[in-house]
Amino acid sequence: MCIFCQIVAGKIPSYKVYEDEKVLAFLDIKPVHPGHILVIPKKHSANLEEISEEDLKAVMIVVKKMGNLIKKKLSYAGYNVTENNDPIAGQEIPHLHFHLIPRIADDGLSNWTQREYADGEAKEVLQKLTS
Ligand code: AMP
Ligand code: ZN
């Protein structure tokens, strides 16, 4: 049983923020900033490919609720929603989870670097995606 399934089962403790039939939200044990929340489906799915659309809808509704709490109850001006989908993307716990990371002005966190498309590259990739 994965560590988040153990949290769902109550076998290991967590700081539970919200729970319903399909979804659990709890504090990340090592927050970027206090109030960093993880939202997970109760049914084990490793990633976005595995979760059912019905469960994903329920999870995203809770992501929205938790974002409201971060702003209204903790007075943050904004937050990032991140999901590391698979180990190559930085996923360490193999149970799908959305991070809500509260942000503070000039907190030094930066997103990834971006680049320009080469000539014809965007067209080529679009062709692959939509064919
Ligand atoms: P990720 O790299 O996207 O898989 O993120 C996993 C997150 O889970 C990390 O931010 C950890 O701090 C967090 N985490 C690991 N174990 C626990 C735990 N027992 N309770 C709460 N958060 C945890
Ligand atoms: Zn699990």
PDB file of C-alpha atoms and ligand atoms in Angstrom:
ATOM      1  CA  MET A   1       0.000   0.000   0.000  1.00  0.00           C
ATOM      2  CA  CYS A   2       1.518   3.378  -0.976  1.00  0.00           C
ATOM      3  CA  ILE A   3       2.143   6.058   1.645  1.00  0.00           C
ATOM      4  CA  PHE A   4      -0.831   8.188   0.553  1.00  0.00           C
ATOM      5  CA  CYS A   5      -3.116   5.121   0.553  1.00  0.00           C
ATOM      6  CA  GLN A   6      -1.904   4.573   4.136  1.00  0.00           C
ATOM      7  CA  ILE A   7      -2.887   8.169   4.948  1.00  0.00           C
ATOM      8  CA  VAL A   8      -6.334   7.582   3.377  1.00  0.00           C
ATOM      9  CA  ALA A   9      -6.684   4.403   5.463  1.00  0.00           C
ATOM     10  CA  GLY A  10      -5.684   6.269   8.641  1.00  0.00           C
ATOM     11  CA  LYS A  11      -2.669   4.002   9.134  1.00  0.00           C
ATOM     12  CA  ILE A  12      -0.322   6.975   9.226  1.00  0.00           C
ATOM     13  CA  PRO A  13      -1.269  10.412  10.538  1.00  0.00           C
ATOM     14  CA  SER A  14      -1.811  13.544   8.490  1.00  0.00           C
ATOM     15  CA  TYR A  15      -2.998  17.100   9.018  1.00  0.00           C
ATOM     16  CA  LYS A  16      -6.338  16.633   7.275  1.00  0.00           C
ATOM     17  CA  VAL A  17      -7.824  19.845   5.859  1.00  0.00           C
ATOM     18  CA  TYR A  18     -10.781  18.366   3.979  1.00  0.00           C
ATOM     19  CA  GLU A  19     -12.316  15.010   3.204  1.00  0.00           C
ATOM     20  CA  ASP A  20     -15.270  13.709   1.236  1.00  0.00           C
ATOM     21  CA  GLU A  21     -16.286  10.387  -0.276  1.00  0.00           C
ATOM     22  CA  LYS A  22     -13.711  10.513  -3.088  1.00  0.00           C
ATOM     23  CA  VAL A  23     -11.098  13.075  -2.075  1.00  0.00           C
ATOM     24  CA  LEU A  24      -8.683  13.917   0.742  1.00  0.00           C
ATOM     25  CA  ALA A  25      -6.745  17.162   1.245  1.00  0.00           C
ATOM     26  CA  PHE A  26      -3.959  17.424   3.819  1.00  0.00           C
ATOM     27  CA  LEU A  27      -0.936  19.558   4.631  1.00  0.00           C
ATOM     28  CA  ASP A  28       2.288  18.730   2.831  1.00  0.00           C
ATOM     29  CA  ILE A  29       4.649  17.649   5.600  1.00  0.00           C
ATOM     30  CA  LYS A  30       7.488  19.757   4.128  1.00  0.00           C
ATOM     31  CA  PRO A  31       5.787  22.929   2.928  1.00  0.00           C
ATOM     32  CA  VAL A  32       7.220  25.396   0.453  1.00  0.00           C
ATOM     33  CA  HIS A  33       5.276  27.902   2.586  1.00  0.00           C
ATOM     34  CA  PRO A  34       2.970  27.073   5.529  1.00  0.00           C
ATOM     35  CA  GLY A  35      -0.422  26.029   4.182  1.00  0.00           C
ATOM     36  CA  HIS A  36       1.024  24.048   1.246  1.00  0.00           C
ATOM     37  CA  ILE A  37      -1.788  21.530   0.644  1.00  0.00           C
ATOM     38  CA  LEU A  38      -1.909  18.211  -1.229  1.00  0.00           C
ATOM     39  CA  VAL A  39      -5.184  17.047  -2.777  1.00  0.00           C
ATOM     40  CA  ILE A  40      -5.495  13.350  -3.644  1.00  0.00           C
ATOM     41  CA  PRO A  41      -8.103  10.895  -4.875  1.00  0.00           C
ATOM     42  CA  LYS A  42      -8.889   8.306  -2.190  1.00  0.00           C
ATOM     43  CA  LYS A  43      -8.748   5.550  -4.799  1.00  0.00           C
ATOM     44  CA  HIS A  44      -5.135   4.837  -5.733  1.00  0.00           C
ATOM     45  CA  SER A  45      -4.162   6.120  -9.181  1.00  0.00           C
ATOM     46  CA  ALA A  46      -0.513   6.598 -10.025  1.00  0.00           C
ATOM     47  CA  ASN A  47      -1.048   9.475 -12.438  1.00  0.00           C
ATOM     48  CA  LEU A  48      -3.518  11.390 -14.595  1.00  0.00           C
ATOM     49  CA  GLU A  49      -3.702   8.552 -17.086  1.00  0.00           C
ATOM     50  CA  GLU A  50      -5.007   6.159 -14.430  1.00  0.00           C
ATOM     51  CA  ILE A  51      -7.640   8.266 -12.677  1.00  0.00           C
ATOM     52  CA  SER A  52     -11.233   8.154 -13.921  1.00  0.00           C
ATOM     53  CA  GLU A  53     -12.721  11.389 -15.247  1.00  0.00           C
ATOM     54  CA  GLU A  54     -15.363  11.227 -12.512  1.00  0.00           C
ATOM     55  CA  ASP A  55     -12.753  11.049  -9.739  1.00  0.00           C
ATOM     56  CA  LEU A  56     -10.635  13.737 -11.390  1.00  0.00           C
ATOM     57  CA  LYS A  57     -13.610  16.099 -11.439  1.00  0.00           C
ATOM     58  CA  ALA A  58     -14.097  15.507  -7.719  1.00  0.00           C
ATOM     59  CA  VAL A  59     -10.390  16.151  -7.076  1.00  0.00           C
ATOM     60  CA  MET A  60     -10.366  19.396  -9.071  1.00  0.00           C
ATOM     61  CA  ILE A  61     -13.411  20.698  -7.224  1.00  0.00           C
ATOM     62  CA  VAL A  62     -11.467  20.214  -3.983  1.00  0.00           C
ATOM     63  CA  VAL A  63      -8.391  21.897  -5.499  1.00  0.00           C
ATOM     64  CA  LYS A  64     -10.595  24.947  -6.066  1.00  0.00           C
ATOM     65  CA  LYS A  65     -11.985  24.792  -2.519  1.00  0.00           C
ATOM     66  CA  MET A  66      -8.497  24.523  -1.018  1.00  0.00           C
ATOM     67  CA  GLY A  67      -7.309  27.474  -3.107  1.00  0.00           C
ATOM     68  CA  ASN A  68     -10.129  29.548  -1.674  1.00  0.00           C
ATOM     69  CA  LEU A  69      -9.079  28.549   1.849  1.00  0.00           C
ATOM     70  CA  ILE A  70      -5.456  29.472   1.181  1.00  0.00           C
ATOM     71  CA  LYS A  71      -6.522  32.949   0.092  1.00  0.00           C
ATOM     72  CA  LYS A  72      -9.367  33.584   2.538  1.00  0.00           C
ATOM     73  CA  LYS A  73      -8.146  31.885   5.708  1.00  0.00           C
ATOM     74  CA  LEU A  74      -4.381  32.223   5.335  1.00  0.00           C
ATOM     75  CA  SER A  75      -4.434  35.570   3.506  1.00  0.00           C
ATOM     76  CA  TYR A  76      -2.094  34.582   0.683  1.00  0.00           C
ATOM     77  CA  ALA A  77      -2.539  36.627  -2.495  1.00  0.00           C
ATOM     78  CA  GLY A  78      -2.109  33.606  -4.769  1.00  0.00           C
ATOM     79  CA  TYR A  79      -0.827  30.079  -5.172  1.00  0.00           C
ATOM     80  CA  ASN A  80       0.474  27.623  -7.744  1.00  0.00           C
ATOM     81  CA  VAL A  81      -1.306  24.370  -8.586  1.00  0.00           C
ATOM     82  CA  THR A  82       1.220  21.715  -9.613  1.00  0.00           C
ATOM     83  CA  GLU A  83       1.015  18.045 -10.414  1.00  0.00           C
ATOM     84  CA  ASN A  84       4.226  16.165 -11.091  1.00  0.00           C
ATOM     85  CA  ASN A  85       3.020  13.497 -13.499  1.00  0.00           C
ATOM     86  CA  ASP A  86       5.471  10.559 -13.388  1.00  0.00           C
ATOM     87  CA  PRO A  87       9.007  10.312 -11.979  1.00  0.00           C
ATOM     88  CA  ILE A  88      10.580  12.101 -14.968  1.00  0.00           C
ATOM     89  CA  ALA A  89       8.486  15.141 -13.972  1.00  0.00           C
ATOM     90  CA  GLY A  90       9.614  14.964 -10.347  1.00  0.00           C
ATOM     91  CA  GLN A  91       6.862  12.752  -8.931  1.00  0.00           C
ATOM     92  CA  GLU A  92       8.233  11.049  -5.821  1.00  0.00           C
ATOM     93  CA  ILE A  93       5.054   9.575  -4.340  1.00  0.00           C
ATOM     94  CA  PRO A  94       3.396   7.299  -6.887  1.00  0.00           C
ATOM     95  CA  HIS A  95      -0.173   8.309  -5.952  1.00  0.00           C
ATOM     96  CA  LEU A  96      -1.638  11.191  -7.983  1.00  0.00           C
ATOM     97  CA  HIS A  97      -1.614  14.464  -6.037  1.00  0.00           C
ATOM     98  CA  PHE A  98      -2.075  18.135  -6.751  1.00  0.00           C
ATOM     99  CA  HIS A  99       0.082  20.582  -4.825  1.00  0.00           C
ATOM    100  CA  LEU A 100      -1.384  23.951  -3.865  1.00  0.00           C
ATOM    101  CA  ILE A 101       1.638  26.100  -3.122  1.00  0.00           C
ATOM    102  CA  PRO A 102       0.924  29.463  -1.512  1.00  0.00           C
ATOM    103  CA  ARG A 103       3.051  32.292  -2.882  1.00  0.00           C
ATOM    104  CA  ILE A 104       4.655  35.284  -1.225  1.00  0.00           C
ATOM    105  CA  ALA A 105       6.046  38.277  -3.147  1.00  0.00           C
ATOM    106  CA  ASP A 106       9.745  37.884  -3.985  1.00  0.00           C
ATOM    107  CA  ASP A 107       9.892  34.403  -2.460  1.00  0.00           C
ATOM    108  CA  GLY A 108      12.584  33.415  -4.935  1.00  0.00           C
ATOM    109  CA  LEU A 109      10.632  30.519  -6.434  1.00  0.00           C
ATOM    110  CA  SER A 110      10.915  30.373 -10.179  1.00  0.00           C
ATOM    111  CA  ASN A 111       9.209  28.278 -12.783  1.00  0.00           C
ATOM    112  CA  TRP A 112      11.032  26.469 -15.563  1.00  0.00           C
ATOM    113  CA  THR A 113      12.914  28.209 -18.335  1.00  0.00           C
ATOM    114  CA  GLN A 114      11.241  28.557 -21.725  1.00  0.00           C
ATOM    115  CA  ARG A 115      12.507  28.807 -25.275  1.00  0.00           C
ATOM    116  CA  GLU A 116      11.311  29.809 -28.742  1.00  0.00           C
ATOM    117  CA  TYR A 117      10.054  27.258 -31.289  1.00  0.00           C
ATOM    118  CA  ALA A 118      12.409  26.650 -34.203  1.00  0.00           C
ATOM    119  CA  ASP A 119      11.044  27.311 -37.703  1.00  0.00           C
ATOM    120  CA  GLY A 120       8.257  24.813 -38.465  1.00  0.00           C
ATOM    121  CA  GLU A 121       8.590  23.047 -35.105  1.00  0.00           C
ATOM    122  CA  ALA A 122       5.261  24.213 -33.654  1.00  0.00           C
ATOM    123  CA  LYS A 123       3.436  23.081 -36.814  1.00  0.00           C
ATOM    124  CA  GLU A 124       5.150  19.687 -36.660  1.00  0.00           C
ATOM    125  CA  VAL A 125       4.287  19.119 -33.019  1.00  0.00           C
ATOM    126  CA  LEU A 126       0.706  20.248 -33.568  1.00  0.00           C
ATOM    127  CA  GLN A 127       0.414  17.799 -36.440  1.00  0.00           C
ATOM    128  CA  LYS A 128       1.537  14.969 -34.123  1.00  0.00           C
ATOM    129  CA  LEU A 129      -0.799  16.049 -31.354  1.00  0.00           C
ATOM    130  CA  THR A 130      -3.878  16.349 -33.494  1.00  0.00           C
ATOM    131  CA  SER A 131      -3.462  13.503 -36.018  1.00  0.00           C
TER     132      SER A 131
HETATM  133  P1  AMP B   1       5.929  14.832  -5.411  1.00  0.00           P
HETATM  134  O1  AMP B   1       7.384  15.106  -5.576  1.00  0.00           O
HETATM  135  O2  AMP B   1       5.082  15.650  -6.355  1.00  0.00           O
HETATM  136  O3  AMP B   1       5.621  13.356  -5.489  1.00  0.00           O
HETATM  137  O4  AMP B   1       5.549  15.359  -3.992  1.00  0.00           O
HETATM  138  C1  AMP B   1       5.419  14.546  -2.864  1.00  0.00           C
HETATM  139  C2  AMP B   1       5.120  15.455  -1.702  1.00  0.00           C
HETATM  140  O5  AMP B   1       4.621  14.665  -0.639  1.00  0.00           O
HETATM  141  C3  AMP B   1       6.347  16.198  -1.164  1.00  0.00           C
HETATM  142  O6  AMP B   1       6.128  17.608  -1.237  1.00  0.00           O
HETATM  143  C4  AMP B   1       6.455  15.708   0.283  1.00  0.00           C
HETATM  144  O7  AMP B   1       6.853  16.713   1.185  1.00  0.00           O
HETATM  145  C5  AMP B   1       5.047  15.220   0.566  1.00  0.00           C
HETATM  146  N1  AMP B   1       4.944  14.178   1.576  1.00  0.00           N
HETATM  147  C6  AMP B   1       5.671  13.042   1.670  1.00  0.00           C
HETATM  148  N2  AMP B   1       5.266  12.291   2.714  1.00  0.00           N
HETATM  149  C7  AMP B   1       4.242  12.972   3.296  1.00  0.00           C
HETATM  150  C8  AMP B   1       3.415  12.717   4.421  1.00  0.00           C
HETATM  151  N3  AMP B   1       3.526  11.618   5.173  1.00  0.00           N
HETATM  152  N4  AMP B   1       2.471  13.647   4.743  1.00  0.00           N
HETATM  153  C9  AMP B   1       2.347  14.770   4.004  1.00  0.00           C
HETATM  154  N5  AMP B   1       3.094  15.055   2.932  1.00  0.00           N
HETATM  155  C10 AMP B   1       4.038  14.169   2.570  1.00  0.00           C
HETATM  156 ZN    ZN B   2      -1.872   5.054  -3.168  1.00  0.00          ZN
END
